[in-house]
Coordinates of C-alpha atoms and ligand atoms in Angstrom, one line a residue:
X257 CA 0.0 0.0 0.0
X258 CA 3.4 2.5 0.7
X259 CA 3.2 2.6 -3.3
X260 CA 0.7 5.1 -3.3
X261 CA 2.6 7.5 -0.9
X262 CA 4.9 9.8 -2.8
X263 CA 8.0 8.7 -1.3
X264 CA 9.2 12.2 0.6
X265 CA 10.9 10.3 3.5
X266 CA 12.7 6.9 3.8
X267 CA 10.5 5.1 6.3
X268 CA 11.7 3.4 9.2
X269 CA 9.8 -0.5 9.1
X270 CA 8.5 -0.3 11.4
X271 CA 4.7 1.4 12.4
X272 CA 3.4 2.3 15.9
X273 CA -0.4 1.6 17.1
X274 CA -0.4 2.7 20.6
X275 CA 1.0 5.1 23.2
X276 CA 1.1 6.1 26.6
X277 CA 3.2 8.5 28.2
X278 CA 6.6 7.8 26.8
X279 CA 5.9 4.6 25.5
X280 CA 4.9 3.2 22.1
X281 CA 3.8 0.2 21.1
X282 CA 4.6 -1.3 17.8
X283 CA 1.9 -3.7 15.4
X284 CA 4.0 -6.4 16.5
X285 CA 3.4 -5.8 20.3
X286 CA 7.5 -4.5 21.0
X287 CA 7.7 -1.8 23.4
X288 CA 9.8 1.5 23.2
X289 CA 11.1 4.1 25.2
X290 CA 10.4 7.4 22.8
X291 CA 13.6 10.0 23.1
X292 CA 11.9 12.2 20.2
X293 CA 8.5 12.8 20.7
X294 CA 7.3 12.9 17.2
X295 CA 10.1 15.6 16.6
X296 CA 9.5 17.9 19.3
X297 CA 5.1 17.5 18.7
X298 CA 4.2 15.4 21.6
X299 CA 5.9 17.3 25.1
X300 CA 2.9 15.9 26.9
X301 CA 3.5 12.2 25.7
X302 CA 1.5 10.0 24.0
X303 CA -2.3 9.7 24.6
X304 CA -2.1 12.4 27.3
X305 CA -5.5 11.8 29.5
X306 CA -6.0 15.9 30.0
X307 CA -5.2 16.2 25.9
X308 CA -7.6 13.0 25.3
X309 CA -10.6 14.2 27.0
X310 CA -10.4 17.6 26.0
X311 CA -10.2 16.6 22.4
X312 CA -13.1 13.8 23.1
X313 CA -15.6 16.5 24.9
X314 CA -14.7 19.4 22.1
X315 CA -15.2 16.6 19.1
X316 CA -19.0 15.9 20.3
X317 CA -19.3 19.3 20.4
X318 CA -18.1 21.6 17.2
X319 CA -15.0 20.9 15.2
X320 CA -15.2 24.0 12.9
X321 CA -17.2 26.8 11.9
X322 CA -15.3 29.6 10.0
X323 CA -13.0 32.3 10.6
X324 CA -15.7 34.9 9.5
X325 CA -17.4 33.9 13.3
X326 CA -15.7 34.4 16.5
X327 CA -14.6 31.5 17.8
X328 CA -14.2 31.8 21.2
X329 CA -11.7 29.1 22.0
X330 CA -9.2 30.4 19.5
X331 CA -9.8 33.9 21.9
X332 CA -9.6 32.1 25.3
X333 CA -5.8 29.9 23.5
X334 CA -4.9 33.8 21.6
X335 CA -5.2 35.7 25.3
X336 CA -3.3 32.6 26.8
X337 CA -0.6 32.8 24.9
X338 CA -0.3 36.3 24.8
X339 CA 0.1 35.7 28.1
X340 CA 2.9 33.5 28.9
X341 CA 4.8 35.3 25.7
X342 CA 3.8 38.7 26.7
X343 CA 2.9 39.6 22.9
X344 CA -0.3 41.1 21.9
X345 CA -2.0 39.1 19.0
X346 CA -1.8 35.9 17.2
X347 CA -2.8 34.4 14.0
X348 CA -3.9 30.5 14.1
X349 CA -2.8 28.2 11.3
X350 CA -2.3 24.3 11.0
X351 CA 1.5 24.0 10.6
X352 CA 4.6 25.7 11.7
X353 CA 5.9 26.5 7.7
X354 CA 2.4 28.2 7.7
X355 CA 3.2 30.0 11.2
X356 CA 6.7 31.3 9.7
X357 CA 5.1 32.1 6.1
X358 CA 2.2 34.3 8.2
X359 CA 5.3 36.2 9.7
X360 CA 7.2 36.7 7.0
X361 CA 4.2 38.2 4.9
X362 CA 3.8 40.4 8.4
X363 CA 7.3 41.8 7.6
X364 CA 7.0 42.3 4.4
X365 CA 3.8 44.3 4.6
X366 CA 5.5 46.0 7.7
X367 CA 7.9 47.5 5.3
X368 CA 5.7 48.2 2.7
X369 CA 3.4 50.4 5.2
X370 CA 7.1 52.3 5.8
X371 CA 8.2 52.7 2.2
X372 CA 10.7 49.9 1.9
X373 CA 10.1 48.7 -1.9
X374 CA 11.9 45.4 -1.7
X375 CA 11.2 44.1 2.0
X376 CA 14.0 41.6 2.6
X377 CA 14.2 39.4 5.6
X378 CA 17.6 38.1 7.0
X379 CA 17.7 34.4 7.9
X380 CA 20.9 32.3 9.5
X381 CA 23.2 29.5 7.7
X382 CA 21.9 26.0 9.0
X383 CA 18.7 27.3 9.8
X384 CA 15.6 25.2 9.4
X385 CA 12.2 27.7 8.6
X386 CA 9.9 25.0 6.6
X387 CA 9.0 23.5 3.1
X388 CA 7.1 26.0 1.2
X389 CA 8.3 28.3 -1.2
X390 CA 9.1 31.0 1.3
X391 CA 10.1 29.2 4.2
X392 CA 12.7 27.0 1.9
X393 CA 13.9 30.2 0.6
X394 CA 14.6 31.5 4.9
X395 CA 16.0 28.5 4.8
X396 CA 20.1 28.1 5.7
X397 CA 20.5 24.6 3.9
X398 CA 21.1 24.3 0.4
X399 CA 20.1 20.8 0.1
X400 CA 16.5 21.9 1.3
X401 CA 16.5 24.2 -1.6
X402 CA 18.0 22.2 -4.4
X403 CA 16.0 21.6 -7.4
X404 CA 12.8 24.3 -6.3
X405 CA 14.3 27.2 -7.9
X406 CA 14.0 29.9 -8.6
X407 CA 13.8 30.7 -4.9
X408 CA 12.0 33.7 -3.5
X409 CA 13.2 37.2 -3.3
X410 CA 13.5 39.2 -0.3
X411 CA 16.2 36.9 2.2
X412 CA 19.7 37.6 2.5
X413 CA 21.4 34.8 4.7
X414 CA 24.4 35.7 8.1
X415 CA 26.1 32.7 9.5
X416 CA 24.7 31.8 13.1
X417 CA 25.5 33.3 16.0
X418 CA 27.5 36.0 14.6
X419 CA 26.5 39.5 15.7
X420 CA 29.2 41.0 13.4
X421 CA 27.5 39.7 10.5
X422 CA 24.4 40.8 11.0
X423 CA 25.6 44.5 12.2
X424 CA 27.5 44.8 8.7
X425 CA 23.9 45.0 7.0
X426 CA 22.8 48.0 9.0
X427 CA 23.2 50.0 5.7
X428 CA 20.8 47.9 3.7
X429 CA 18.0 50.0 3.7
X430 CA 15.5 47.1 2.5
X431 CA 15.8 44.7 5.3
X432 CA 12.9 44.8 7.5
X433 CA 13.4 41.6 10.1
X434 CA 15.6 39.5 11.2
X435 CA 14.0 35.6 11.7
X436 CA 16.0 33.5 14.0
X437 CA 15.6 30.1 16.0
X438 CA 16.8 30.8 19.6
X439 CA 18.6 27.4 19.3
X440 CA 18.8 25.9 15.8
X441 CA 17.6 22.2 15.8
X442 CA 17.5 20.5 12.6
X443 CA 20.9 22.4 11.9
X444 CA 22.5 20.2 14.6
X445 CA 21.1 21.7 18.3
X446 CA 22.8 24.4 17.7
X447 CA 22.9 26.8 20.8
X448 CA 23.9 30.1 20.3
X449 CA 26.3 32.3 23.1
X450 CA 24.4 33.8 26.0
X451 CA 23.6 37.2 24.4
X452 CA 23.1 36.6 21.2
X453 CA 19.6 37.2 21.2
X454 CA 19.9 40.3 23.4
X455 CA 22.7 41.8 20.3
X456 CA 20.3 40.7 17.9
X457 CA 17.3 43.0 20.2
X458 CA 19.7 45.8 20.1
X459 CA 20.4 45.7 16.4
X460 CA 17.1 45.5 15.5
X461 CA 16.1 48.7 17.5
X462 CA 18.7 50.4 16.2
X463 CA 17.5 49.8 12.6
X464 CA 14.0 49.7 13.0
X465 CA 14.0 46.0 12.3
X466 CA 11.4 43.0 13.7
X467 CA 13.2 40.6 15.6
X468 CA 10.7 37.2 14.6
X469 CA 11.9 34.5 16.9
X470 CA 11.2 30.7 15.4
X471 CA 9.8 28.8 18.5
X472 CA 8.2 25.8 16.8
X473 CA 10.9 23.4 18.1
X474 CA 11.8 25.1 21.0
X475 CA 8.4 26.8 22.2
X476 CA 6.5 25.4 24.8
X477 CA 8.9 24.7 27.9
X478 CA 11.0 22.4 25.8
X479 CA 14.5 24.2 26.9
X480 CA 13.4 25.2 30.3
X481 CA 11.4 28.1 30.0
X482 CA 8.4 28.6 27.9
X483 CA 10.2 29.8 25.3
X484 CA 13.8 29.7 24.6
X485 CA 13.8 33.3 24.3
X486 CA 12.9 34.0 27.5
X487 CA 16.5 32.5 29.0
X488 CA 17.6 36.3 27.8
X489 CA 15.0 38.4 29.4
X490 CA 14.3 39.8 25.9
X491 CA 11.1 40.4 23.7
X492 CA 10.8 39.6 20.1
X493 CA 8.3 41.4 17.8
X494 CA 7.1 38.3 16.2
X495 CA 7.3 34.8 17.6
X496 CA 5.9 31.5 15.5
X497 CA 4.9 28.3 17.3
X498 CA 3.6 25.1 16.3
X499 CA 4.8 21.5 16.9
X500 CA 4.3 21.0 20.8
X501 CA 1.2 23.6 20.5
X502 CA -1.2 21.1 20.2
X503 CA 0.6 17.2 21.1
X504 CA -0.2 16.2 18.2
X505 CA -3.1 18.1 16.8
X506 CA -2.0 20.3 14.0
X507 CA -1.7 23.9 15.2
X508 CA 0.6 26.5 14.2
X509 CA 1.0 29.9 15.6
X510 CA 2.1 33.8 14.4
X511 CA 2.1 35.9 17.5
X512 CA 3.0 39.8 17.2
X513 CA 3.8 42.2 19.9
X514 CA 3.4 46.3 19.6
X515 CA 3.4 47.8 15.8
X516 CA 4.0 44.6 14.2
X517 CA 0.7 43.2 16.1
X518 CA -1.3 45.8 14.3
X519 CA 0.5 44.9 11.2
X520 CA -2.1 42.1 8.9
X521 CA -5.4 43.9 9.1
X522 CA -9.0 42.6 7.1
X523 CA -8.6 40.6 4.0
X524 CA -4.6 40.8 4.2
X525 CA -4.1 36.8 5.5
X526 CA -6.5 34.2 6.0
X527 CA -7.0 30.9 6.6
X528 CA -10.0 27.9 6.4
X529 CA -8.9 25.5 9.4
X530 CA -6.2 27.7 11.3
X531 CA -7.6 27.9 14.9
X532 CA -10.8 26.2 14.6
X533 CA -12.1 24.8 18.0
X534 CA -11.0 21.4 18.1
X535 CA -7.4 22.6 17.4
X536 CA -7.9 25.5 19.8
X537 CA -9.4 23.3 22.3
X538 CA -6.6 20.9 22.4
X539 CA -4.1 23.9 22.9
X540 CA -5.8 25.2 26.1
X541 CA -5.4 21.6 27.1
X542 CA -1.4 21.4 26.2
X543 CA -0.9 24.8 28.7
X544 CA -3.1 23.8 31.4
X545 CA -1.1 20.7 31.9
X546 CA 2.6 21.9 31.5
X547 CA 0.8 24.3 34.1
X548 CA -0.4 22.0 36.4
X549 CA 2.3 19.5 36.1
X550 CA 5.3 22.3 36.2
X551 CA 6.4 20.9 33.4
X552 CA 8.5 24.3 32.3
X553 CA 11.2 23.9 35.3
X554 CA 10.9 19.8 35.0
X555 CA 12.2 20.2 31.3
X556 CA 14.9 22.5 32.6
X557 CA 15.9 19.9 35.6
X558 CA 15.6 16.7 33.1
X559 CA 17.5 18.2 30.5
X560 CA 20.5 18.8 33.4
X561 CA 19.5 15.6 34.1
X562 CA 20.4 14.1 30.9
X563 CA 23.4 16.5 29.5
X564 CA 24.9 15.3 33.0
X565 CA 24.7 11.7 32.7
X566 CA 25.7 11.9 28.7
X567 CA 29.3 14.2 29.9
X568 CA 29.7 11.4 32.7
X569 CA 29.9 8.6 30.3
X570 CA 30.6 10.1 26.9
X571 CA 33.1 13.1 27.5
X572 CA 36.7 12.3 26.4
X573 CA 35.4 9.3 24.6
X574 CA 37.5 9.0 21.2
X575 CA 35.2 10.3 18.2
X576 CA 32.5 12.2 20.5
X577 CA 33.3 16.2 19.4
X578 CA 30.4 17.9 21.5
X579 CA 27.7 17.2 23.6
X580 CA 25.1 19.9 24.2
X581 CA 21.7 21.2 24.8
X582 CA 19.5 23.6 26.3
X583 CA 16.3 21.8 28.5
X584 CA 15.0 18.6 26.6
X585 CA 16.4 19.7 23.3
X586 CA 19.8 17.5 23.6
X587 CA 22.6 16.9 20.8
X588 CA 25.9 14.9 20.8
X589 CA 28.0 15.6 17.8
X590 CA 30.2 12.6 16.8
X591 CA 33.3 13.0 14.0
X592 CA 32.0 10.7 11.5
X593 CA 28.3 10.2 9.3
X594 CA 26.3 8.3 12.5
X595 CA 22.6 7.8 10.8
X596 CA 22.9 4.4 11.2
X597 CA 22.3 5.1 15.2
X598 CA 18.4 5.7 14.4
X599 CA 18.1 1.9 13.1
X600 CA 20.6 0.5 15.7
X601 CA 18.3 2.3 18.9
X602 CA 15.4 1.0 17.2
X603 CA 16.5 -2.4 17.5
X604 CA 17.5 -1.7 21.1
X605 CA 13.6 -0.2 22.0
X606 CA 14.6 3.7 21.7
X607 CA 13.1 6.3 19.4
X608 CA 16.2 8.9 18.5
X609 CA 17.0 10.7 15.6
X610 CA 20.2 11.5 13.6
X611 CA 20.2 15.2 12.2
X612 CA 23.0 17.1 10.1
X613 CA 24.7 13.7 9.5
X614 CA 26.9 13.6 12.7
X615 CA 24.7 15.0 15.6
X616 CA 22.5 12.5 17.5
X617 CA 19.4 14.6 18.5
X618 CA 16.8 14.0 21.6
X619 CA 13.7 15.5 21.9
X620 CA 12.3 13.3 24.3
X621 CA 8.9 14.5 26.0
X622 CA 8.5 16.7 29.2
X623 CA 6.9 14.4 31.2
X624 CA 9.9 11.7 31.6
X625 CA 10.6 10.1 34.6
X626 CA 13.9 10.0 36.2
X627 CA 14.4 6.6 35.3
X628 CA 13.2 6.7 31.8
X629 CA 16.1 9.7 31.6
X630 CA 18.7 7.2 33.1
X631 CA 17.7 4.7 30.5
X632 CA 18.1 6.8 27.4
X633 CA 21.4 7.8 28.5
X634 CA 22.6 4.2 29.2
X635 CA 21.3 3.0 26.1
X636 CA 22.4 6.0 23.8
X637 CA 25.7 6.1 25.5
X638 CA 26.1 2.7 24.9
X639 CA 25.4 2.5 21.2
X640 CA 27.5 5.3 20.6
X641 CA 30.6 3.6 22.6
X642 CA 30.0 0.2 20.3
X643 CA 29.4 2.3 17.0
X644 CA 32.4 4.4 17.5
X645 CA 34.4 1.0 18.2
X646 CA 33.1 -0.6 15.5
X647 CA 33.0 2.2 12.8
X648 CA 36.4 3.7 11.4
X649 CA 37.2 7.7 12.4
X650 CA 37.3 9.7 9.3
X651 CA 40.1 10.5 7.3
X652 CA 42.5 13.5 8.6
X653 CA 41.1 13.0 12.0
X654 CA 38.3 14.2 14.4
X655 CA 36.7 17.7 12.5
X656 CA 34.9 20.1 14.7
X657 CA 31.1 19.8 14.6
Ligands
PLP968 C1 9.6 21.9 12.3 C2 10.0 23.3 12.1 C3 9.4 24.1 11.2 C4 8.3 23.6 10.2 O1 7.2 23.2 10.8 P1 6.1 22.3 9.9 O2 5.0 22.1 10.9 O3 6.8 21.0 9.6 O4 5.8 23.1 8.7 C5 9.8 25.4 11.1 N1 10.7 25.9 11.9 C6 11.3 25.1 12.9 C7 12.4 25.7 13.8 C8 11.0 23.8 13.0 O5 11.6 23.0 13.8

């Protein structure tokens, strides 16, 4: 039956038919321990009861009207997350490409309404923005973009984590934002120097520039806070979430604080689905239990948790390069290609994930247990340890990740 899916990923063989907490359970009855939560989409775990019975209740009820009615559970999940982001209005969609395309359409009209004739957005090298046209073009990954030209106008790419970089544009008088993942992830988990993101506030004021913050990996109390931003006591103009919005029910996010929020006006974006009930629902649901449970300062005390025990058994060990993270957003950067990790954890009962070839990513969700931790950095460390052994170093020696 796979025929008839247009082959855009190489599929694991393997297909999961039940969850619960941070357990799956495959069609052949063999358990796993899930260190990636669906790629960052399920914090809460897998058929969370709060998410469950919210979704049930709200399904009996309406799933969808139309965005020409008020729908009053996208304005009860818009106040809340104004809220905890301290921003002032949001736009609902269904994916996070469609959060990121919503704010880049924000600053382009933004410059428009102040005269700039060719708005033009600066993105980072190894960033990861989504897979339409615009959000391929923000882009930092060539391989992403290979083969869709020609590319949309309007982005001019800095390396990451470079201040310097993006100073020396401040005489471009078409660049109207600056979009920015507070940590990269699919580049690698990268996390930038404490301040970055403060520089990157101060530049923007200076030129008159939105500072849009990508969130949709990171949002949510993944690192430790409910949104990576918010380690630097700073405010972005623009801030997209999606992913671990909604555990699982597709919800994306553009939120906009001060000018920018007063930016996309009637008949200037739209959308059929984005924040109908159900989806809005199940959002209110996702907040009120990282509330409840604290889940914000457990990701924060797990991730210490779990960057600890990884540095106990994997620092100095021949062919590891880095091991890093920020909360539950973990990478360990090995010198050679290690994809073949994904398949050999798979075998051992572990969900991981290999990302820019060398760096073996966790996302695992915020509701682990101490002893779940302990387990995936047992069984990760150990799989590294024997692939390492087993796999020759590359040529010229360890390179820096
Ligand atoms: C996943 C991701 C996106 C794209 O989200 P989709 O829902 O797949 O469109 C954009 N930005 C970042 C940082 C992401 O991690």
């Amino acid at each position: 039956m796979r025929d008839h899916l247009m082959q855009t990923y190489l599929r694991l063989p393997v297909a999961f038919e039940r969850g619960d907490g941070a357990w799956l359970w495959d069609s052949e009855g063999r358990q796993y321990l899930d260190a990636l939560s669906g790629i960052a989409v399920c914090g809460l775990g897998h058929a969370h009861p709060g998410v469950t019975a919210a979704l049930q209740e709200q399904a009996g009820r309406l799933l969808h009207t139309s965005n020409v009615y008020r729908i009053p559970n996208q304005e009860r999940l818009g106040a809340a997350l104004c809220g905890l982001a301290q921003m002032d209005t949001v736009f609902f969609c269904n994916s996070g490409a469609e959060a990121n395309e919503a704010a880049i359409k924000l600053a382009r009209l933004y410059g428009h309404q102040r005269g700039v004739q060719l708005p033009t957005i600066v993105t980072t090298q190894g960033s990861f923005h989504g897979r339409t046209m615009a959000t391929l073009t923000a882009t930092g990954n060539s391989k992403i973009q290979q083969g869709f030209e020609p590319l949309v106008e309007g982005f001019r790419q800095v390396p990451y984590n470079d201040l310097a970089a993006i100073e020396a544009l401040s005489n471009d008088p078409n660049i109207v934002a600056v979009l920015v993942e507070p940590v990269q992830g699919e580049g690698g988990v990268n996390a930038p120097a404490d301040g970055y993101l403060a520089g990157l506030r101060a530049i923007c004021d200076r030129n008159g520039w939105l500072l849009m913050v990508d969130e949709i990996q990171t949002g949510m109390g993944r690192t430790g806070r409910w949104f990576a931003h918010q380690h630097e006591n700073i405010l972005p103009d623009v801030m997209t979430l999606a992913k671990g919005l909604g555990n699982g029910m597709p919800i994306g996010a553009c939120l906009a604080r001060g000018e920018a929020a007063k930016t996309l006006g009637p008949g200037k974006h739209g959308t059929t689905f984005g924040g109908n009930p159900l989806a809005c629902r199940v959002g209110l649901a996702v907040i009120d239990a990282i509330r409840q449970d604290n889940l914000v300062a457990r990701a924060a005390e797990l991730g210490a948790r779990l960057l600890n025990g990884f540095r106990r058994q994997l620092e100095g060990v021949a062919g590891v390069t880095d091991i890093r993270g920020k909360g539950l957003m973990l990478g360990i950067a090995l010198d050679r290609p290690c994809g073949e990790l994904v398949t050999r954890a798979l075998a051992e009962g572990l969900l991981i994930n290999v990302t820019s070839e060398r760096v073996i990513r966790l996302l695992p969700p915020l509701i682990l247990s101490d002893e779940q931790a302990d387990r995936i950095v047992d069984t990760v460390s150990s799989l590294v340890k024997d692939f390492l052994a087993e796999t020759a170093a590359p040529a010229g020696g360890a390179t820096a990740s």
